[in-house]
Amino acid sequence: MITIKNAREIKLMRQSNALVALILDELHDMIKPGVNAYDLNDRAEAIIRAHNAESAFKGYEMDDLDPYEYSICSSINSEIVHGYSTKDKILQNGDIIGIDVGVKLNGFCGDGARTFAVGTVSKEVQFLLDCTKKALENAIAQCTPGNRVGDISAAIEKTAMDNGIHVAEWLTGHGIGRMLHEDPIIPNVGKKGTGPMLKPGMTISIEPMFNIGTSKAVEKEWVYYTMDGSSSAHFENTVLITESEPEILTKTRSS
Ligand code: MF3
Ligand code: CO
């Protein structure tokens, strides 16, 4: 069931997603060679606590896996999503790190992700970041009432195809509200004019995940990796469908 948020619920969605954006900006400032992903997780937890919120990821259950143990996901290089925030993950110059933040505040969820360059990255990797970010922008441009989920998916797929980049298989975006994952599923590939219609009051998390070498993914204990070891990038914004232009609820400094 796709939920339509009323004015009060929209206000709460704005607040939870603004907290996500604030955390992404704070963590962005910490990204440099030598920092470990655990410290990013710690900092995120402190901010979440200070706002009387909770992580929407910690304790999340999926299939027969143990509940997810971390407050944020930090996915480095060939990790597509759901990477762990451990102490031994020390950032090196040239790495990329996808930071995914999900919170629950006053009963409503926020969700957003950015992939950051650590120091100086190769041209090829920078191109991957630029394309993935562009795909998210192109997707959001489709978020007008009367358009359909397939218009979003097609815009993401086209951005990858036009640039010779690969869409990570299986992984999708989603509706969001009281639950982190609500209907509809927002695939990163699809056909224009198909799928559920977008209506004012819907809130959706759009999250293109692109890989340099292959669309093939492997999953091991939560973490998705590219099958060929090539780098992967992930950008996610939560968006409110309005009567006119979409409203990005997770707006950060960088996008
Ligand atoms: N943004 C991701 C998603 O919507 C993060 C989920 S992490 C999990 O799937 F731990 F909650 F699974
Ligand atoms: Co999400």
mmCIF file of C-alpha atoms and ligand atoms in Angstrom:
data_model
loop_
_atom_site.group_PDB
_atom_site.id
_atom_site.type_symbol
_atom_site.label_atom_id
_atom_site.label_comp_id
_atom_site.label_asym_id
_atom_site.label_seq_id
_atom_site.Cartn_x
_atom_site.Cartn_y
_atom_site.Cartn_z
ATOM 1 C CA MET A 1 0.000 0.000 0.000
ATOM 2 C CA ILE A 2 1.350 3.412 -0.934
ATOM 3 C CA THR A 3 0.833 5.915 1.898
ATOM 4 C CA ILE A 4 -0.088 9.552 1.195
ATOM 5 C CA LYS A 5 1.160 11.851 3.939
ATOM 6 C CA ASN A 6 -1.044 14.607 5.339
ATOM 7 C CA ALA A 7 0.283 18.063 6.275
ATOM 8 C CA ARG A 8 1.295 16.991 9.785
ATOM 9 C CA GLU A 9 3.051 13.874 8.534
ATOM 10 C CA ILE A 10 4.842 15.885 5.845
ATOM 11 C CA LYS A 11 6.163 18.222 8.513
ATOM 12 C CA LEU A 12 7.522 15.253 10.465
ATOM 13 C CA MET A 13 9.044 13.739 7.301
ATOM 14 C CA ARG A 14 10.801 17.068 6.679
ATOM 15 C CA GLN A 15 12.265 16.951 10.186
ATOM 16 C CA SER A 16 13.529 13.360 10.095
ATOM 17 C CA ASN A 17 15.056 13.838 6.654
ATOM 18 C CA ALA A 18 16.641 17.164 7.644
ATOM 19 C CA LEU A 19 18.379 15.255 10.441
ATOM 20 C CA VAL A 20 19.707 12.763 7.874
ATOM 21 C CA ALA A 21 21.059 15.663 5.792
ATOM 22 C CA LEU A 22 22.695 17.239 8.834
ATOM 23 C CA ILE A 23 24.449 13.948 9.662
ATOM 24 C CA LEU A 24 25.617 13.497 6.068
ATOM 25 C CA ASP A 25 27.121 16.994 6.124
ATOM 26 C CA GLU A 26 28.832 16.391 9.477
ATOM 27 C CA LEU A 27 30.309 13.090 8.290
ATOM 28 C CA HIS A 28 31.374 14.686 4.997
ATOM 29 C CA ASP A 29 33.578 17.038 7.032
ATOM 30 C CA MET A 30 35.309 14.051 8.674
ATOM 31 C CA ILE A 31 36.201 12.202 5.464
ATOM 32 C CA LYS A 32 39.957 12.130 4.913
ATOM 33 C CA PRO A 33 42.739 9.536 4.686
ATOM 34 C CA GLY A 34 43.404 7.820 8.038
ATOM 35 C CA VAL A 35 39.861 8.092 9.429
ATOM 36 C CA ASN A 36 38.100 4.812 10.173
ATOM 37 C CA ALA A 37 34.507 4.050 9.385
ATOM 38 C CA TYR A 38 33.778 3.189 13.014
ATOM 39 C CA ASP A 39 34.414 6.811 14.043
ATOM 40 C CA LEU A 40 31.921 7.956 11.407
ATOM 41 C CA ASN A 41 29.364 5.551 12.874
ATOM 42 C CA ASP A 42 30.124 6.821 16.396
ATOM 43 C CA ARG A 43 29.696 10.450 15.354
ATOM 44 C CA ALA A 44 26.410 9.633 13.610
ATOM 45 C CA GLU A 45 25.156 7.834 16.729
ATOM 46 C CA ALA A 46 26.011 10.827 18.923
ATOM 47 C CA ILE A 47 24.079 13.222 16.667
ATOM 48 C CA ILE A 48 21.123 10.843 16.438
ATOM 49 C CA ARG A 49 21.036 10.539 20.238
ATOM 50 C CA ALA A 50 21.324 14.309 20.748
ATOM 51 C CA HIS A 51 18.167 14.709 18.627
ATOM 52 C CA ASN A 52 16.225 12.035 20.536
ATOM 53 C CA ALA A 53 16.045 10.020 17.352
ATOM 54 C CA GLU A 54 17.109 6.455 16.596
ATOM 55 C CA SER A 55 18.890 4.761 13.738
ATOM 56 C CA ALA A 56 16.479 3.218 11.242
ATOM 57 C CA PHE A 57 19.178 0.696 10.274
ATOM 58 C CA LYS A 58 20.442 -0.644 13.628
ATOM 59 C CA GLY A 59 18.470 -3.757 14.449
ATOM 60 C CA TYR A 60 16.896 -3.894 10.960
ATOM 61 C CA GLU A 61 16.027 -7.447 9.994
ATOM 62 C CA MET A 62 16.321 -8.876 6.509
ATOM 63 C CA ASP A 63 15.745 -12.479 5.411
ATOM 64 C CA ASP A 64 17.501 -14.901 7.769
ATOM 65 C CA LEU A 65 20.439 -12.585 8.527
ATOM 66 C CA ASP A 66 21.325 -11.395 12.025
ATOM 67 C CA PRO A 67 19.870 -7.900 12.628
ATOM 68 C CA TYR A 68 22.054 -5.113 11.150
ATOM 69 C CA GLU A 69 24.399 -3.936 13.928
ATOM 70 C CA TYR A 70 25.458 -0.488 12.769
ATOM 71 C CA SER A 71 23.740 2.890 12.817
ATOM 72 C CA ILE A 72 24.966 3.880 9.355
ATOM 73 C CA CYS A 73 26.236 1.936 6.359
ATOM 74 C CA SER A 74 29.697 2.717 5.070
ATOM 75 C CA SER A 75 30.539 1.004 1.816
ATOM 76 C CA ILE A 76 34.071 1.365 0.472
ATOM 77 C CA ASN A 77 35.169 0.986 -3.190
ATOM 78 C CA SER A 78 33.731 -2.321 -4.500
ATOM 79 C CA GLU A 79 31.125 -2.500 -1.724
ATOM 80 C CA ILE A 80 27.841 -1.401 -3.270
ATOM 81 C CA VAL A 81 25.731 -0.977 -0.122
ATOM 82 C CA HIS A 82 25.260 -2.112 3.506
ATOM 83 C CA GLY A 83 29.022 -2.072 4.280
ATOM 84 C CA TYR A 84 29.928 -2.211 7.971
ATOM 85 C CA SER A 85 31.371 0.682 9.941
ATOM 86 C CA THR A 86 34.284 -1.176 11.557
ATOM 87 C CA LYS A 87 37.528 0.088 13.088
ATOM 88 C CA ASP A 88 39.735 -1.750 10.605
ATOM 89 C CA LYS A 89 38.166 0.108 7.695
ATOM 90 C CA ILE A 90 40.706 2.895 7.475
ATOM 91 C CA LEU A 91 40.197 5.329 4.622
ATOM 92 C CA GLN A 92 43.073 5.629 2.151
ATOM 93 C CA ASN A 93 43.750 8.340 -0.389
ATOM 94 C CA GLY A 94 41.923 7.410 -3.614
ATOM 95 C CA ASP A 95 39.133 5.426 -1.910
ATOM 96 C CA ILE A 96 35.458 6.223 -2.209
ATOM 97 C CA ILE A 97 33.054 5.724 0.666
ATOM 98 C CA GLY A 98 29.292 5.515 0.410
ATOM 99 C CA ILE A 99 27.669 6.757 3.603
ATOM 100 C CA ASP A 100 24.029 5.788 4.037
ATOM 101 C CA VAL A 101 22.104 7.280 6.950
ATOM 102 C CA GLY A 102 18.628 6.276 8.132
ATOM 103 C CA VAL A 103 16.872 7.696 11.192
ATOM 104 C CA LYS A 104 13.507 7.522 12.902
ATOM 105 C CA LEU A 105 12.353 10.720 14.602
ATOM 106 C CA ASN A 106 8.884 11.239 16.118
ATOM 107 C CA GLY A 107 7.673 8.095 14.374
ATOM 108 C CA PHE A 108 8.838 8.987 10.856
ATOM 109 C CA CYS A 109 11.888 7.823 8.919
ATOM 110 C CA GLY A 110 14.549 9.690 6.991
ATOM 111 C CA ASP A 111 16.957 8.054 4.538
ATOM 112 C CA GLY A 112 19.778 9.420 2.400
ATOM 113 C CA ALA A 113 23.212 8.546 1.063
ATOM 114 C CA ARG A 114 26.233 10.156 -0.534
ATOM 115 C CA THR A 115 29.443 8.708 -1.914
ATOM 116 C CA PHE A 116 32.479 10.777 -0.994
ATOM 117 C CA ALA A 117 35.975 10.825 -2.483
ATOM 118 C CA VAL A 118 38.803 10.322 0.019
ATOM 119 C CA GLY A 119 41.599 12.679 -0.991
ATOM 120 C CA THR A 120 42.166 12.493 -4.743
ATOM 121 C CA VAL A 121 40.470 9.749 -6.759
ATOM 122 C CA SER A 122 41.195 8.528 -10.302
ATOM 123 C CA LYS A 123 39.406 10.155 -13.255
ATOM 124 C CA GLU A 124 37.494 6.939 -13.841
ATOM 125 C CA VAL A 125 36.197 6.859 -10.272
ATOM 126 C CA GLN A 126 35.331 10.572 -10.325
ATOM 127 C CA PHE A 127 33.333 9.919 -13.509
ATOM 128 C CA LEU A 128 31.438 7.138 -11.690
ATOM 129 C CA LEU A 129 30.584 9.555 -8.854
ATOM 130 C CA ASP A 130 29.475 12.269 -11.286
ATOM 131 C CA CYS A 131 27.266 9.864 -13.280
ATOM 132 C CA THR A 132 25.578 8.401 -10.219
ATOM 133 C CA LYS A 133 24.846 11.838 -8.788
ATOM 134 C CA LYS A 134 23.544 12.959 -12.190
ATOM 135 C CA ALA A 135 21.275 9.894 -12.338
ATOM 136 C CA LEU A 136 19.730 10.884 -9.010
ATOM 137 C CA GLU A 137 19.137 14.432 -10.305
ATOM 138 C CA ASN A 138 17.613 13.130 -13.538
ATOM 139 C CA ALA A 139 15.403 10.773 -11.544
ATOM 140 C CA ILE A 140 14.184 13.545 -9.245
ATOM 141 C CA ALA A 141 13.328 15.677 -12.283
ATOM 142 C CA GLN A 142 10.751 12.980 -13.133
ATOM 143 C CA CYS A 143 9.025 13.278 -9.748
ATOM 144 C CA THR A 144 6.022 15.333 -10.819
ATOM 145 C CA PRO A 145 2.428 14.276 -10.136
ATOM 146 C CA GLY A 146 0.960 12.125 -12.904
ATOM 147 C CA ASN A 147 4.328 10.646 -13.814
ATOM 148 C CA ARG A 148 4.957 7.028 -12.925
ATOM 149 C CA VAL A 149 7.622 5.099 -11.040
ATOM 150 C CA GLY A 150 8.837 3.718 -14.390
ATOM 151 C CA ASP A 151 9.730 7.269 -15.470
ATOM 152 C CA ILE A 152 12.108 7.499 -12.500
ATOM 153 C CA SER A 153 13.603 4.067 -13.214
ATOM 154 C CA ALA A 154 14.022 4.811 -16.931
ATOM 155 C CA ALA A 155 15.816 8.110 -16.203
ATOM 156 C CA ILE A 156 18.315 6.289 -13.952
ATOM 157 C CA GLU A 157 18.885 3.478 -16.431
ATOM 158 C CA LYS A 158 19.348 5.929 -19.331
ATOM 159 C CA THR A 159 21.960 7.933 -17.408
ATOM 160 C CA ALA A 160 23.981 4.757 -16.843
ATOM 161 C CA MET A 161 23.612 3.559 -20.451
ATOM 162 C CA ASP A 162 24.509 6.935 -21.971
ATOM 163 C CA ASN A 163 27.732 6.940 -19.954
ATOM 164 C CA GLY A 164 28.768 3.296 -20.297
ATOM 165 C CA ILE A 165 28.272 2.650 -16.591
ATOM 166 C CA HIS A 166 26.433 -0.315 -15.037
ATOM 167 C CA VAL A 167 23.384 -0.295 -12.778
ATOM 168 C CA ALA A 168 23.891 -2.616 -9.783
ATOM 169 C CA GLU A 169 21.418 -5.479 -10.120
ATOM 170 C CA TRP A 170 18.671 -6.282 -7.557
ATOM 171 C CA LEU A 171 18.985 -3.174 -5.402
ATOM 172 C CA THR A 172 16.185 -0.597 -5.476
ATOM 173 C CA GLY A 173 14.774 2.547 -3.900
ATOM 174 C CA HIS A 174 11.495 2.570 -1.986
ATOM 175 C CA GLY A 175 8.626 4.469 -0.474
ATOM 176 C CA ILE A 176 9.271 5.734 3.058
ATOM 177 C CA GLY A 177 7.242 7.017 6.016
ATOM 178 C CA ARG A 178 6.536 5.410 9.380
ATOM 179 C CA MET A 179 8.492 2.469 7.943
ATOM 180 C CA LEU A 180 11.931 2.707 6.352
ATOM 181 C CA HIS A 181 10.775 0.591 3.449
ATOM 182 C CA GLU A 182 7.251 1.168 2.186
ATOM 183 C CA ASP A 183 5.603 0.716 -1.201
ATOM 184 C CA PRO A 184 6.312 1.417 -3.972
ATOM 185 C CA ILE A 185 9.594 -0.249 -4.897
ATOM 186 C CA ILE A 186 11.618 2.168 -7.044
ATOM 187 C CA PRO A 187 13.773 0.054 -9.389
ATOM 188 C CA ASN A 188 16.897 1.555 -10.953
ATOM 189 C CA VAL A 189 15.969 0.147 -14.359
ATOM 190 C CA GLY A 190 12.579 0.253 -16.062
ATOM 191 C CA LYS A 191 10.269 1.552 -18.737
ATOM 192 C CA LYS A 192 8.744 5.008 -19.037
ATOM 193 C CA GLY A 193 5.004 5.238 -18.422
ATOM 194 C CA THR A 194 4.798 2.041 -16.348
ATOM 195 C CA GLY A 195 4.266 1.338 -12.653
ATOM 196 C CA PRO A 196 2.395 3.208 -9.913
ATOM 197 C CA MET A 197 1.463 6.852 -10.519
ATOM 198 C CA LEU A 198 3.147 9.565 -8.445
ATOM 199 C CA LYS A 199 0.728 11.611 -6.341
ATOM 200 C CA PRO A 200 1.139 14.621 -4.051
ATOM 201 C CA GLY A 201 1.898 13.540 -0.481
ATOM 202 C CA MET A 202 3.936 10.489 -1.485
ATOM 203 C CA THR A 203 7.452 10.332 -0.048
ATOM 204 C CA ILE A 204 10.015 8.162 -1.809
ATOM 205 C CA SER A 205 13.699 7.366 -1.418
ATOM 206 C CA ILE A 206 15.460 7.213 -4.776
ATOM 207 C CA GLU A 207 18.838 5.514 -4.708
ATOM 208 C CA PRO A 208 20.826 4.795 -7.876
ATOM 209 C CA MET A 209 23.796 2.438 -7.320
ATOM 210 C CA PHE A 210 26.222 2.336 -10.259
ATOM 211 C CA ASN A 211 29.285 0.163 -10.857
ATOM 212 C CA ILE A 212 32.216 0.772 -13.203
ATOM 213 C CA GLY A 213 32.674 -2.746 -14.598
ATOM 214 C CA THR A 214 29.573 -4.889 -14.261
ATOM 215 C CA SER A 215 26.000 -4.879 -13.050
ATOM 216 C CA LYS A 216 26.618 -8.226 -11.330
ATOM 217 C CA ALA A 217 26.519 -8.166 -7.560
ATOM 218 C CA VAL A 218 27.322 -10.690 -4.827
ATOM 219 C CA GLU A 219 25.922 -10.562 -1.307
ATOM 220 C CA LYS A 220 27.671 -11.834 1.785
ATOM 221 C CA GLU A 221 26.341 -11.232 5.320
ATOM 222 C CA TRP A 222 24.473 -8.021 4.442
ATOM 223 C CA VAL A 223 27.182 -6.501 2.264
ATOM 224 C CA TYR A 224 26.694 -6.277 -1.499
ATOM 225 C CA TYR A 225 29.882 -6.167 -3.612
ATOM 226 C CA THR A 226 30.516 -5.807 -7.324
ATOM 227 C CA MET A 227 31.319 -9.223 -8.767
ATOM 228 C CA ASP A 228 34.409 -7.960 -10.627
ATOM 229 C CA GLY A 229 35.801 -5.891 -7.754
ATOM 230 C CA SER A 230 35.259 -2.609 -9.632
ATOM 231 C CA SER A 231 34.169 0.488 -7.724
ATOM 232 C CA SER A 232 30.554 1.294 -6.950
ATOM 233 C CA ALA A 233 28.790 4.549 -6.030
ATOM 234 C CA HIS A 234 25.473 5.245 -4.290
ATOM 235 C CA PHE A 235 23.520 8.485 -3.976
ATOM 236 C CA GLU A 236 20.122 8.632 -2.298
ATOM 237 C CA ASN A 237 17.627 11.404 -1.635
ATOM 238 C CA THR A 238 14.210 11.239 -0.057
ATOM 239 C CA VAL A 239 11.737 13.278 -2.059
ATOM 240 C CA LEU A 240 8.221 14.588 -1.439
ATOM 241 C CA ILE A 241 5.857 14.615 -4.412
ATOM 242 C CA THR A 242 3.966 17.935 -4.420
ATOM 243 C CA GLU A 243 1.366 19.525 -6.719
ATOM 244 C CA SER A 244 4.267 20.938 -8.735
ATOM 245 C CA GLU A 245 8.043 20.496 -8.371
ATOM 246 C CA PRO A 246 9.449 17.725 -6.150
ATOM 247 C CA GLU A 247 10.813 18.751 -2.759
ATOM 248 C CA ILE A 248 14.128 17.142 -1.795
ATOM 249 C CA LEU A 249 13.897 16.396 1.937
ATOM 250 C CA THR A 250 17.542 15.307 2.376
ATOM 251 C CA LYS A 251 19.235 18.315 0.811
ATOM 252 C CA THR A 252 22.922 18.545 1.806
ATOM 253 C CA ARG A 253 25.764 20.888 0.882
ATOM 254 C CA SER A 254 26.919 18.591 -1.894
ATOM 255 C CA SER A 255 23.566 17.637 -3.467
HETATM 256 N N1 MF3 B 1 19.220 3.030 2.186
HETATM 257 C C1 MF3 B 1 19.338 1.603 2.299
HETATM 258 C C2 MF3 B 1 18.020 0.981 1.988
HETATM 259 O O1 MF3 B 1 17.056 1.692 1.923
HETATM 260 C C3 MF3 B 1 19.874 1.206 3.607
HETATM 261 C C4 MF3 B 1 19.279 0.071 4.324
HETATM 262 S S1 MF3 B 1 20.404 -0.451 5.484
HETATM 263 C C5 MF3 B 1 19.652 -1.574 6.460
HETATM 264 O O2 MF3 B 1 17.936 -0.215 1.738
HETATM 265 F F1 MF3 B 1 20.487 -1.887 7.323
HETATM 266 F F2 MF3 B 1 18.625 -1.041 7.025
HETATM 267 F F3 MF3 B 1 19.258 -2.557 5.715
HETATM 268 CO CO CO B 2 17.005 3.680 1.192
#
